[in-house]
Coordinates of C-alpha atoms in Angstrom, one line a residue:
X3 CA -0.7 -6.1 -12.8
X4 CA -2.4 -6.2 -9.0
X5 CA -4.6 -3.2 -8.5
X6 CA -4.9 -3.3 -4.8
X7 CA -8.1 -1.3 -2.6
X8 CA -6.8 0.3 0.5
X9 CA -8.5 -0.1 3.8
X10 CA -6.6 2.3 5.9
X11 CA -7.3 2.4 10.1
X12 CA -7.6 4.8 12.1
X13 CA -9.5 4.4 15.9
X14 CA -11.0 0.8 14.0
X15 CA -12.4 2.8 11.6
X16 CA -11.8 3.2 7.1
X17 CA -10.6 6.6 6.7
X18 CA -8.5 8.5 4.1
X19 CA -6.1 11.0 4.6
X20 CA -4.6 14.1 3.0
X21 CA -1.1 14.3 2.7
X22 CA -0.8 11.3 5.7
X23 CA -2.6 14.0 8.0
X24 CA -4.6 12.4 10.6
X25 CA -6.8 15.5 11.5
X26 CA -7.7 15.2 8.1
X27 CA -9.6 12.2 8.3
X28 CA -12.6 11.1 6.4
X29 CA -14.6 8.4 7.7
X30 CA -15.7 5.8 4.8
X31 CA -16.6 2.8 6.8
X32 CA -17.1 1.9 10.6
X33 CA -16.8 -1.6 9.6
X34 CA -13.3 -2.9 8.2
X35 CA -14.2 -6.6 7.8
X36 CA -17.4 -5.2 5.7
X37 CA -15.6 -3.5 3.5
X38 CA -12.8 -5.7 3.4
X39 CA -15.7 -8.3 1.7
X40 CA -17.3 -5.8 -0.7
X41 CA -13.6 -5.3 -2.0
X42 CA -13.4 -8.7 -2.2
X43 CA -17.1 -9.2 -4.3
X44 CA -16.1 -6.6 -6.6
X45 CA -13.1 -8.9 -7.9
X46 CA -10.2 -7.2 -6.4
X47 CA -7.7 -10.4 -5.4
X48 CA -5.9 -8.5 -2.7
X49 CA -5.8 -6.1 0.1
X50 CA -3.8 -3.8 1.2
X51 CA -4.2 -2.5 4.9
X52 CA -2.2 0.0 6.7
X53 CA -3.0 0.8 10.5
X54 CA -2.7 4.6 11.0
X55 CA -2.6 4.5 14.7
X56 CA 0.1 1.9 14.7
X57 CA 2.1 4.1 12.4
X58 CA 2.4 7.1 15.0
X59 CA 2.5 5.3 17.9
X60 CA 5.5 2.6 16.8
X61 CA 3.0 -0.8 17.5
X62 CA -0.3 -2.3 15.9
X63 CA -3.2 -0.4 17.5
X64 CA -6.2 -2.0 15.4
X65 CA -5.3 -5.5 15.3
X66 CA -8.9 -6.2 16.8
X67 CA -9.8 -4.2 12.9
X68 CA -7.3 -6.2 10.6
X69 CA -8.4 -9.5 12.9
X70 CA -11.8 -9.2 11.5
X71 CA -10.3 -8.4 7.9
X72 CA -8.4 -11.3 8.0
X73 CA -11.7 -13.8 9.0
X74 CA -14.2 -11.5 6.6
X75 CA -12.0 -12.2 3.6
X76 CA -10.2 -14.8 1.3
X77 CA -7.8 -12.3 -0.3
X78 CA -4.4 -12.0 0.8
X79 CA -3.8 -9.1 3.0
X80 CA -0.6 -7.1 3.2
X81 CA -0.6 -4.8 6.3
X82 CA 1.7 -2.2 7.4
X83 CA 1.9 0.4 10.2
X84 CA 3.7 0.2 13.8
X85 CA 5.3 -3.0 12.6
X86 CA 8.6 -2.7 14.1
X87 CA 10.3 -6.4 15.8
X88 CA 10.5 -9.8 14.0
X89 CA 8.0 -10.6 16.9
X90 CA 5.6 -8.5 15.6
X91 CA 6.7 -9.7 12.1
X92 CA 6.1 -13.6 13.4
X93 CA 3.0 -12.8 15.2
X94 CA 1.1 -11.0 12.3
X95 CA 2.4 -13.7 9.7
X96 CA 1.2 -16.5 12.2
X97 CA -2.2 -14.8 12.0
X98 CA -2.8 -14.9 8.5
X99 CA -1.3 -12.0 6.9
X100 CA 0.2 -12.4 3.4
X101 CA 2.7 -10.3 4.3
X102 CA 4.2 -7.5 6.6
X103 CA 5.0 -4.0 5.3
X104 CA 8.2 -2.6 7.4
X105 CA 8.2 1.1 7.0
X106 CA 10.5 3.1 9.7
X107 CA 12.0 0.0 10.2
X108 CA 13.6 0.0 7.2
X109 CA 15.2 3.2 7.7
X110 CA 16.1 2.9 11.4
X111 CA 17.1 -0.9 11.3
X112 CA 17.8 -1.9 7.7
X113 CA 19.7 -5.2 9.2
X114 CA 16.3 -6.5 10.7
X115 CA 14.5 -5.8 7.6
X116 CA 17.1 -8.1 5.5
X117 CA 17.1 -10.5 8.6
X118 CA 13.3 -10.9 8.1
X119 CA 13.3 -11.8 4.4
X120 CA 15.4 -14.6 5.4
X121 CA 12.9 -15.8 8.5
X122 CA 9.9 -15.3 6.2
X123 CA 11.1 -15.4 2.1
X124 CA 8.2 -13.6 0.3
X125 CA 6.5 -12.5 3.5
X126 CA 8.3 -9.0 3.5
X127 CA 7.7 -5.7 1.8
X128 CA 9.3 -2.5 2.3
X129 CA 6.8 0.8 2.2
X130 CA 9.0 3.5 1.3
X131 CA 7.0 7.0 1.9
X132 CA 8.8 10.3 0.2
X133 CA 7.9 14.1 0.2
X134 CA 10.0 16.2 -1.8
X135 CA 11.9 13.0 -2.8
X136 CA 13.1 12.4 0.6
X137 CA 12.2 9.5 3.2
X138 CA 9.8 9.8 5.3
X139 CA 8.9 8.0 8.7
X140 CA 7.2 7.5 12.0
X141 CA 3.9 7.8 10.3
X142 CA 5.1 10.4 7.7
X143 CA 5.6 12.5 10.8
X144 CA 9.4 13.1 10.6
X145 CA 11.2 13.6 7.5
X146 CA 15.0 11.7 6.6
X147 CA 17.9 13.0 4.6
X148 CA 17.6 9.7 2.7
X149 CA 17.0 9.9 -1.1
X150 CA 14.2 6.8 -2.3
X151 CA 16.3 5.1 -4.8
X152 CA 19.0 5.3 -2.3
X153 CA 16.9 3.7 1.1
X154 CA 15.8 1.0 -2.1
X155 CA 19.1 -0.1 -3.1
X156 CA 20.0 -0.9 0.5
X157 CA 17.5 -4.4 -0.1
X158 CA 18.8 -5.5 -3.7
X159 CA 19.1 -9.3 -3.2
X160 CA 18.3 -9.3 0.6
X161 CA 14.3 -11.3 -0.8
X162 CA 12.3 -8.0 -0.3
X163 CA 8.9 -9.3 -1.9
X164 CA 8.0 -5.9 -3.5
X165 CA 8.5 -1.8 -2.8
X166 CA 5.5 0.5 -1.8
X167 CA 6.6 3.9 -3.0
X168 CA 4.3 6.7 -1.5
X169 CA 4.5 10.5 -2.7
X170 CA 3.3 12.2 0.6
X171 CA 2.5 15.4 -1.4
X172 CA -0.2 13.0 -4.2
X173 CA -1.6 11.3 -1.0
X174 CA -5.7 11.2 -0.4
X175 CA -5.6 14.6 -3.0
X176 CA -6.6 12.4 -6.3
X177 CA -3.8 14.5 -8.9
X178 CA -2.7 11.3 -9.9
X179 CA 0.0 9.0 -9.4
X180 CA 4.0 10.3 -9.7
X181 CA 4.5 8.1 -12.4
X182 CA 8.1 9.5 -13.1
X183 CA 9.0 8.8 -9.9
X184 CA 7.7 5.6 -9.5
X185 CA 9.2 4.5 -12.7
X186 CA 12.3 5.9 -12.0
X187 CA 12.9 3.6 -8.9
X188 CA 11.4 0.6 -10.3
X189 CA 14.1 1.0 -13.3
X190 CA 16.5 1.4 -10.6
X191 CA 16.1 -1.8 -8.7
X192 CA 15.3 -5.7 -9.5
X193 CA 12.5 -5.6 -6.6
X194 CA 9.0 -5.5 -7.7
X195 CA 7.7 -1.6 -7.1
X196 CA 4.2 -0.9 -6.1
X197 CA 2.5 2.2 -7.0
X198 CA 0.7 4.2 -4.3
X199 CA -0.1 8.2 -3.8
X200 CA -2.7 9.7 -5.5
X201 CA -4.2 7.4 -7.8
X202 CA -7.3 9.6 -9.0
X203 CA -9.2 8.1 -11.9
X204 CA -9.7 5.2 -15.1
X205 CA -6.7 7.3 -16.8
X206 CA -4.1 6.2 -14.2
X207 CA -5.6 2.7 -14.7
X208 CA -4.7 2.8 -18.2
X209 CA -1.2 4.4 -17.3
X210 CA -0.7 1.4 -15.6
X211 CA -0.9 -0.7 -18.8
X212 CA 1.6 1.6 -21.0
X213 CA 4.8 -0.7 -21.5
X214 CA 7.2 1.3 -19.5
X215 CA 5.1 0.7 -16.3
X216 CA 4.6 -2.7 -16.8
X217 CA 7.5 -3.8 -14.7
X218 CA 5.4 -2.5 -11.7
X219 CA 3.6 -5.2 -9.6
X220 CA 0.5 -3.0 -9.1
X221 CA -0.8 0.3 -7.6
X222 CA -2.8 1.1 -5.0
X223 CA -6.1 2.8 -4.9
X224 CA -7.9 4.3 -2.1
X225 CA -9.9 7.4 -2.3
X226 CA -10.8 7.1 -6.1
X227 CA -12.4 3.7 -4.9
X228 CA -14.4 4.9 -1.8
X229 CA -15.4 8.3 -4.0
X230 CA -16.8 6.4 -6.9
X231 CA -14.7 8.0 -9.2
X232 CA -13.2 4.5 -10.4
X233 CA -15.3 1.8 -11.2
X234 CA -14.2 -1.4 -10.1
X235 CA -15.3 -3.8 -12.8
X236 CA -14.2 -1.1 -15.5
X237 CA -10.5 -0.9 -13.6
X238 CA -10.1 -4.5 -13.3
X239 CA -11.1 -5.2 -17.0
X240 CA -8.2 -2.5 -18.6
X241 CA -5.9 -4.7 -16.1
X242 CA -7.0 -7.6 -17.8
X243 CA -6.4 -6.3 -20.7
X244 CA -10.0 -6.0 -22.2
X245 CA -10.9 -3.2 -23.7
X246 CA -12.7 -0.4 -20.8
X247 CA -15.9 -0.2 -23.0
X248 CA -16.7 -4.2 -22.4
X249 CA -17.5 -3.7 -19.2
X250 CA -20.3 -0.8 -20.2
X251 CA -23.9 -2.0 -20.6

């Protein structure tokens, strides 16, 4: 179980976001690659990177940001956001990333996203962003009439490497990760589902560890992490599967 910290961009900058609203921005870190190495010193084995600009505007607008993530740290790094053409796809592999997180992609060209699997095999996620249980896209801009498990089962056997399921409305608000949701489309499908949305303190660590999540890969935490609310060590040690008070003086 992968509990990955979330470095999102926006103007080469760490932010979080309410509800995926960019005037909602609050700045954590004016240094990426810095904080991509502190994640890295507090044990966390990988990263996971999404470049808000890039999102909106369709193309990668802080690759000069995830560049200097990519040299600061030894974790793998996932990265989505304005990744849109198997050039893109080639381009971002061929610098280091771990693997590519298609988003709109995978609503608007569903044949590409299966076409990259087969180009890069375990190099290719799928971010799939919901409000009200409905797609989501463009940068959670503009909403689809496609239902989550239904946008999912479009990839079964086409070598997607794992699912990052969003709840727009549990975004950068801390009330806790949609575990029914999540579950629900990770009992749905054979692809590995990653948590994300929410996430808000040690008890959605611990949720994480309950046998009918356990088919999850991981979740990801962002503002919890930044806020203090979540102590790394502590997190990683219920994960583990030590008990949460070993890691208390």
């Amino acid at each position: 179980m992968i509990l990955f910290p979330a470095i999102d961009l926006k103007d080469g900058q760490c932010v979080r976001l309410k509800h995926g609203d960019m005037a909602t921005a609050t700045i954590y870190n004016d240094d990426p690659a810095a904080q991509a190495l502190a994640f890295e010193k507090q044990g966390f084995e990988w990263l996971h990177v999404v470049d808000l600009n890039g999102a909106f505007q369709g193309q990668s607008v802080n690759s000069a940001a995830v560049g200097a993530i990519l040299k600061a740290t030894k974790n793998p790094v996932q990265l989505g956001g304005g990744i849109r053409t198997l050039e893109q796809i080639e381009d971002w592999l061929d610098r280091g990333l771990a693997r590519v997180i298609l988003g709109t992609v995978a609503v608007r060209d569903p044949d590409l996203v299966k076409q990259a699997c087969k180009a890069f095999p375990g190099k290719v996620a799928v971010g799939i962003d919901a409000k009200g249980g409905k797609v989501a896209v463009e940068g959670w801009a503009e909403a689809s009439s496609l239902g989550v498990i239904e946008l999912a089962k479009k990839f079964e056997g086409a070598g997607v490497a794992a699912i990052i399921y969003t709840d727009i409305d549990r975004d950068g608000v801390l009330t806790g990760i949609n575990w029914d949701a999540t579950i629900d489309l990770a009992d749905a499908v054979s692809i590995p589902v990653i948590a994300s949305g929410g996430l808000a303190s040690i008890a959605d660590i611990v949720r994480m560890t309950m046998p009918d999540a356990k088919k999850l890969e991981g979740a990801i935490s962002g503002r919890a992490l930044y806020d203090g609310r979540i102590d790394p060590a502590e997190a990683l040690a219920i994960l583990q599967g030590r008990p949460a008070m070993e890691t208390r003086p």
